[in-house]
Amino acid sequence: MTKYPIKSRGRPSAFDDMMKPKITQQILEKVAEGVSDHEIYKAMHSSAFTFNKWRDANAEAYDKARTIARSNMLSLAESALQAKMNRRTLTETETIYEADGKTIKGYKVKTKEYDIDTNASIFVAKAGKPTLYDPVNFAKVKEVEIGAGELRKAIEETRRYDLDKYETPSGIEAPTDF
């Protein structure tokens, strides 16, 4: 009976390579840049299981790198939102040439003003007071406004019947048992 050497099944694991300090540092830099885990382990020709095993072994450093990535993303989002919350102007300058195409005749300057982005302002308002801008509460406020309008109409109609305008007719006596 001949014994054959036992071969491992599947492709070789990249875990040992991932645990090398240089490779680990490169992975952590990619995580801090905001690259997703999926993109990282696919680029390394590794499986999700192997990457998760590496991540668990380097949990503290991985969490720090992920925190840096989130902070960078939040500051980028905040600056983009801030830009949309300010009124912006764009100045375009057009050069006007003479008929020969070489001599400059003059310049035409156009200034465009862009308003504050409505969606950005709604987002900021909701972030500041989420209960105030709740769609359910907004619908209730609208119902109250509609009801108040109908009440206002009823009050105006009753003013037509203002009793101060009328005089008591003469010759009519009120019943005594009334």
PDB file of C-alpha atoms in Angstrom:
ATOM      1  CA  MET A   1       0.000   0.000   0.000  1.00  0.00           C
ATOM      2  CA  THR A   2       1.443   3.346  -1.085  1.00  0.00           C
ATOM      3  CA  LYS A   3       0.919   6.459   1.007  1.00  0.00           C
ATOM      4  CA  TYR A   4       0.367   9.679  -0.796  1.00  0.00           C
ATOM      5  CA  PRO A   5       1.167  13.017   0.805  1.00  0.00           C
ATOM      6  CA  ILE A   6      -1.941  14.840   2.018  1.00  0.00           C
ATOM      7  CA  LYS A   7      -2.579  17.976   0.001  1.00  0.00           C
ATOM      8  CA  SER A   8      -4.481  20.908   1.399  1.00  0.00           C
ATOM      9  CA  ARG A   9      -7.674  21.791  -0.365  1.00  0.00           C
ATOM     10  CA  GLY A  10      -8.408  25.159  -1.916  1.00  0.00           C
ATOM     11  CA  ARG A  11      -6.084  28.006  -2.566  1.00  0.00           C
ATOM     12  CA  PRO A  12      -3.324  28.920  -0.132  1.00  0.00           C
ATOM     13  CA  SER A  13      -4.281  31.396   2.578  1.00  0.00           C
ATOM     14  CA  ALA A  14      -3.004  34.952   2.359  1.00  0.00           C
ATOM     15  CA  PHE A  15      -3.219  35.343   6.141  1.00  0.00           C
ATOM     16  CA  ASP A  16       0.508  34.831   6.755  1.00  0.00           C
ATOM     17  CA  ASP A  17       1.374  37.498   4.187  1.00  0.00           C
ATOM     18  CA  MET A  18      -1.253  39.854   5.635  1.00  0.00           C
ATOM     19  CA  MET A  19       0.266  39.535   9.103  1.00  0.00           C
ATOM     20  CA  LYS A  20       3.643  40.851   7.938  1.00  0.00           C
ATOM     21  CA  PRO A  21       4.177  44.335   9.449  1.00  0.00           C
ATOM     22  CA  LYS A  22       4.716  46.032   6.076  1.00  0.00           C
ATOM     23  CA  ILE A  23       1.536  44.537   4.556  1.00  0.00           C
ATOM     24  CA  THR A  24      -0.449  45.201   7.734  1.00  0.00           C
ATOM     25  CA  GLN A  25       0.634  48.864   7.603  1.00  0.00           C
ATOM     26  CA  GLN A  26      -0.439  49.127   3.950  1.00  0.00           C
ATOM     27  CA  ILE A  27      -3.839  47.614   4.743  1.00  0.00           C
ATOM     28  CA  LEU A  28      -4.332  50.014   7.658  1.00  0.00           C
ATOM     29  CA  GLU A  29      -3.439  52.978   5.411  1.00  0.00           C
ATOM     30  CA  LYS A  30      -6.086  51.864   2.900  1.00  0.00           C
ATOM     31  CA  VAL A  31      -8.652  51.510   5.695  1.00  0.00           C
ATOM     32  CA  ALA A  32      -7.793  55.028   6.941  1.00  0.00           C
ATOM     33  CA  GLU A  33      -8.253  56.347   3.378  1.00  0.00           C
ATOM     34  CA  GLY A  34     -11.796  54.973   3.425  1.00  0.00           C
ATOM     35  CA  VAL A  35     -11.332  51.985   1.138  1.00  0.00           C
ATOM     36  CA  SER A  36     -13.901  49.293   1.903  1.00  0.00           C
ATOM     37  CA  ASP A  37     -12.903  45.935   3.328  1.00  0.00           C
ATOM     38  CA  HIS A  38     -14.318  44.224   0.244  1.00  0.00           C
ATOM     39  CA  GLU A  39     -12.099  46.251  -2.100  1.00  0.00           C
ATOM     40  CA  ILE A  40      -9.040  45.546   0.041  1.00  0.00           C
ATOM     41  CA  TYR A  41      -9.378  41.786   0.264  1.00  0.00           C
ATOM     42  CA  LYS A  42     -10.333  41.470  -3.410  1.00  0.00           C
ATOM     43  CA  ALA A  43      -7.211  43.429  -4.402  1.00  0.00           C
ATOM     44  CA  MET A  44      -5.157  41.073  -2.232  1.00  0.00           C
ATOM     45  CA  HIS A  45      -6.804  38.014  -3.797  1.00  0.00           C
ATOM     46  CA  SER A  46      -7.963  36.977  -0.358  1.00  0.00           C
ATOM     47  CA  SER A  47     -11.285  35.737   0.994  1.00  0.00           C
ATOM     48  CA  ALA A  48     -13.600  37.623   3.315  1.00  0.00           C
ATOM     49  CA  PHE A  49     -12.985  34.972   5.973  1.00  0.00           C
ATOM     50  CA  THR A  50      -9.210  35.504   5.817  1.00  0.00           C
ATOM     51  CA  PHE A  51      -9.589  39.288   5.919  1.00  0.00           C
ATOM     52  CA  ASN A  52     -11.939  39.070   8.908  1.00  0.00           C
ATOM     53  CA  LYS A  53      -9.423  36.813  10.638  1.00  0.00           C
ATOM     54  CA  TRP A  54      -6.695  39.433  10.000  1.00  0.00           C
ATOM     55  CA  ARG A  55      -9.042  42.226  11.162  1.00  0.00           C
ATOM     56  CA  ASP A  56      -9.786  40.387  14.415  1.00  0.00           C
ATOM     57  CA  ALA A  57      -6.070  39.901  15.010  1.00  0.00           C
ATOM     58  CA  ASN A  58      -5.478  43.649  14.464  1.00  0.00           C
ATOM     59  CA  ALA A  59      -8.723  44.933  15.987  1.00  0.00           C
ATOM     60  CA  GLU A  60      -7.343  47.964  17.822  1.00  0.00           C
ATOM     61  CA  ALA A  61      -5.295  49.298  14.891  1.00  0.00           C
ATOM     62  CA  TYR A  62      -8.165  48.555  12.490  1.00  0.00           C
ATOM     63  CA  ASP A  63     -10.643  50.492  14.673  1.00  0.00           C
ATOM     64  CA  LYS A  64      -8.264  53.485  14.820  1.00  0.00           C
ATOM     65  CA  ALA A  65      -7.880  53.482  11.046  1.00  0.00           C
ATOM     66  CA  ARG A  66     -11.662  53.184  10.549  1.00  0.00           C
ATOM     67  CA  THR A  67     -12.187  56.112  12.958  1.00  0.00           C
ATOM     68  CA  ILE A  68      -9.783  58.236  10.892  1.00  0.00           C
ATOM     69  CA  ALA A  69     -11.681  57.316   7.720  1.00  0.00           C
ATOM     70  CA  ARG A  70     -15.032  58.267   9.282  1.00  0.00           C
ATOM     71  CA  SER A  71     -13.632  61.549  10.562  1.00  0.00           C
ATOM     72  CA  ASN A  72     -12.275  62.411   7.114  1.00  0.00           C
ATOM     73  CA  MET A  73     -15.603  61.547   5.481  1.00  0.00           C
ATOM     74  CA  LEU A  74     -17.550  63.646   7.989  1.00  0.00           C
ATOM     75  CA  SER A  75     -15.291  66.666   7.520  1.00  0.00           C
ATOM     76  CA  LEU A  76     -15.572  66.324   3.742  1.00  0.00           C
ATOM     77  CA  ALA A  77     -19.375  66.094   3.975  1.00  0.00           C
ATOM     78  CA  GLU A  78     -19.479  69.042   6.366  1.00  0.00           C
ATOM     79  CA  SER A  79     -17.402  71.252   4.071  1.00  0.00           C
ATOM     80  CA  ALA A  80     -19.544  70.305   1.056  1.00  0.00           C
ATOM     81  CA  LEU A  81     -22.703  71.061   3.027  1.00  0.00           C
ATOM     82  CA  GLN A  82     -21.261  74.347   4.262  1.00  0.00           C
ATOM     83  CA  ALA A  83     -20.525  75.365   0.670  1.00  0.00           C
ATOM     84  CA  LYS A  84     -24.165  74.720  -0.259  1.00  0.00           C
ATOM     85  CA  MET A  85     -25.422  76.705   2.743  1.00  0.00           C
ATOM     86  CA  ASN A  86     -23.756  79.926   1.565  1.00  0.00           C
ATOM     87  CA  ARG A  87     -24.866  82.113  -1.299  1.00  0.00           C
ATOM     88  CA  ARG A  88     -22.361  81.706  -4.098  1.00  0.00           C
ATOM     89  CA  THR A  89     -21.414  83.911  -7.031  1.00  0.00           C
ATOM     90  CA  LEU A  90     -19.695  82.806 -10.188  1.00  0.00           C
ATOM     91  CA  THR A  91     -17.938  85.311 -12.429  1.00  0.00           C
ATOM     92  CA  GLU A  92     -17.351  84.430 -16.068  1.00  0.00           C
ATOM     93  CA  THR A  93     -15.135  86.585 -18.249  1.00  0.00           C
ATOM     94  CA  GLU A  94     -15.480  86.449 -22.019  1.00  0.00           C
ATOM     95  CA  THR A  95     -12.849  88.005 -24.258  1.00  0.00           C
ATOM     96  CA  ILE A  96     -14.229  89.824 -27.315  1.00  0.00           C
ATOM     97  CA  TYR A  97     -11.903  90.064 -30.323  1.00  0.00           C
ATOM     98  CA  GLU A  98     -11.847  92.374 -33.346  1.00  0.00           C
ATOM     99  CA  ALA A  99     -12.701  90.996 -36.785  1.00  0.00           C
ATOM    100  CA  ASP A 100      -9.063  90.023 -37.400  1.00  0.00           C
ATOM    101  CA  GLY A 101      -9.269  87.601 -34.447  1.00  0.00           C
ATOM    102  CA  LYS A 102      -6.046  88.806 -32.872  1.00  0.00           C
ATOM    103  CA  THR A 103      -6.800  92.211 -31.395  1.00  0.00           C
ATOM    104  CA  ILE A 104      -8.783  92.283 -28.175  1.00  0.00           C
ATOM    105  CA  LYS A 105     -11.805  94.520 -28.448  1.00  0.00           C
ATOM    106  CA  GLY A 106     -12.935  94.181 -24.863  1.00  0.00           C
ATOM    107  CA  TYR A 107     -14.163  91.917 -22.122  1.00  0.00           C
ATOM    108  CA  LYS A 108     -17.646  90.864 -21.139  1.00  0.00           C
ATOM    109  CA  VAL A 109     -18.066  89.932 -17.508  1.00  0.00           C
ATOM    110  CA  LYS A 110     -21.081  87.935 -16.375  1.00  0.00           C
ATOM    111  CA  THR A 111     -21.847  87.358 -12.729  1.00  0.00           C
ATOM    112  CA  LYS A 112     -24.235  84.611 -11.721  1.00  0.00           C
ATOM    113  CA  GLU A 113     -25.533  84.283  -8.195  1.00  0.00           C
ATOM    114  CA  TYR A 114     -26.566  80.918  -6.858  1.00  0.00           C
ATOM    115  CA  ASP A 115     -29.022  80.719  -3.989  1.00  0.00           C
ATOM    116  CA  ILE A 116     -28.637  78.538  -0.960  1.00  0.00           C
ATOM    117  CA  ASP A 117     -29.378  74.916  -1.830  1.00  0.00           C
ATOM    118  CA  THR A 118     -32.873  74.114  -0.541  1.00  0.00           C
ATOM    119  CA  ASN A 119     -32.152  70.444   0.126  1.00  0.00           C
ATOM    120  CA  ALA A 120     -29.032  71.354   2.095  1.00  0.00           C
ATOM    121  CA  SER A 121     -30.931  73.862   4.223  1.00  0.00           C
ATOM    122  CA  ILE A 122     -33.697  71.319   4.922  1.00  0.00           C
ATOM    123  CA  PHE A 123     -31.061  68.758   5.893  1.00  0.00           C
ATOM    124  CA  VAL A 124     -29.396  71.186   8.307  1.00  0.00           C
ATOM    125  CA  ALA A 125     -32.760  72.183   9.782  1.00  0.00           C
ATOM    126  CA  LYS A 126     -33.730  68.541  10.311  1.00  0.00           C
ATOM    127  CA  ALA A 127     -30.368  67.806  11.905  1.00  0.00           C
ATOM    128  CA  GLY A 128     -30.799  70.739  14.289  1.00  0.00           C
ATOM    129  CA  LYS A 129     -34.411  70.074  15.319  1.00  0.00           C
ATOM    130  CA  PRO A 130     -35.553  66.665  14.062  1.00  0.00           C
ATOM    131  CA  THR A 131     -38.815  66.746  16.039  1.00  0.00           C
ATOM    132  CA  LEU A 132     -39.777  70.122  14.610  1.00  0.00           C
ATOM    133  CA  TYR A 133     -39.344  68.938  11.027  1.00  0.00           C
ATOM    134  CA  ASP A 134     -41.028  65.572  11.473  1.00  0.00           C
ATOM    135  CA  PRO A 135     -43.359  64.989   8.469  1.00  0.00           C
ATOM    136  CA  VAL A 136     -46.129  63.617  10.705  1.00  0.00           C
ATOM    137  CA  ASN A 137     -46.064  66.706  12.931  1.00  0.00           C
ATOM    138  CA  PHE A 138     -45.902  68.910   9.838  1.00  0.00           C
ATOM    139  CA  ALA A 139     -49.090  67.258   8.500  1.00  0.00           C
ATOM    140  CA  LYS A 140     -50.792  67.838  11.866  1.00  0.00           C
ATOM    141  CA  VAL A 141     -49.809  71.513  11.806  1.00  0.00           C
ATOM    142  CA  LYS A 142     -51.283  71.821   8.310  1.00  0.00           C
ATOM    143  CA  GLU A 143     -54.548  70.251   9.518  1.00  0.00           C
ATOM    144  CA  VAL A 144     -54.689  72.723  12.406  1.00  0.00           C
ATOM    145  CA  GLU A 145     -54.058  75.599   9.993  1.00  0.00           C
ATOM    146  CA  ILE A 146     -56.906  74.406   7.767  1.00  0.00           C
ATOM    147  CA  GLY A 147     -59.176  74.054  10.802  1.00  0.00           C
ATOM    148  CA  ALA A 148     -58.191  77.525  11.974  1.00  0.00           C
ATOM    149  CA  GLY A 149     -59.093  78.929   8.569  1.00  0.00           C
ATOM    150  CA  GLU A 150     -62.551  77.380   8.755  1.00  0.00           C
ATOM    151  CA  LEU A 151     -62.980  78.710  12.290  1.00  0.00           C
ATOM    152  CA  ARG A 152     -61.970  82.175  11.092  1.00  0.00           C
ATOM    153  CA  LYS A 153     -64.655  82.011   8.371  1.00  0.00           C
ATOM    154  CA  ALA A 154     -67.292  81.013  10.930  1.00  0.00           C
ATOM    155  CA  ILE A 155     -66.304  83.919  13.195  1.00  0.00           C
ATOM    156  CA  GLU A 156     -66.501  86.394  10.316  1.00  0.00           C
ATOM    157  CA  GLU A 157     -69.922  85.080   9.373  1.00  0.00           C
ATOM    158  CA  THR A 158     -71.257  85.510  12.911  1.00  0.00           C
ATOM    159  CA  ARG A 159     -70.060  89.125  12.896  1.00  0.00           C
ATOM    160  CA  ARG A 160     -72.730  89.832  10.302  1.00  0.00           C
ATOM    161  CA  TYR A 161     -75.258  89.053  13.016  1.00  0.00           C
ATOM    162  CA  ASP A 162     -73.791  91.464  15.543  1.00  0.00           C
ATOM    163  CA  LEU A 163     -76.548  92.230  18.072  1.00  0.00           C
ATOM    164  CA  ASP A 164     -75.262  95.748  18.744  1.00  0.00           C
ATOM    165  CA  LYS A 165     -76.640  96.758  15.331  1.00  0.00           C
ATOM    166  CA  TYR A 166     -80.222  95.895  16.281  1.00  0.00           C
ATOM    167  CA  GLU A 167     -82.674  97.777  18.444  1.00  0.00           C
ATOM    168  CA  THR A 168     -85.354  96.167  20.528  1.00  0.00           C
ATOM    169  CA  PRO A 169     -88.644  96.480  18.652  1.00  0.00           C
ATOM    170  CA  SER A 170     -91.272  98.564  20.440  1.00  0.00           C
ATOM    171  CA  GLY A 171     -94.579  97.057  21.499  1.00  0.00           C
ATOM    172  CA  ILE A 172     -93.275  93.587  22.140  1.00  0.00           C
ATOM    173  CA  GLU A 173     -93.141  92.359  25.709  1.00  0.00           C
ATOM    174  CA  ALA A 174     -91.246  89.362  26.905  1.00  0.00           C
ATOM    175  CA  PRO A 175     -93.339  86.612  28.551  1.00  0.00           C
ATOM    176  CA  THR A 176     -93.269  86.716  32.351  1.00  0.00           C
ATOM    177  CA  ASP A 177     -92.592  82.997  32.869  1.00  0.00           C
ATOM    178  CA  PHE A 178     -89.705  83.040  30.445  1.00  0.00           C
TER     179      PHE A 178
END
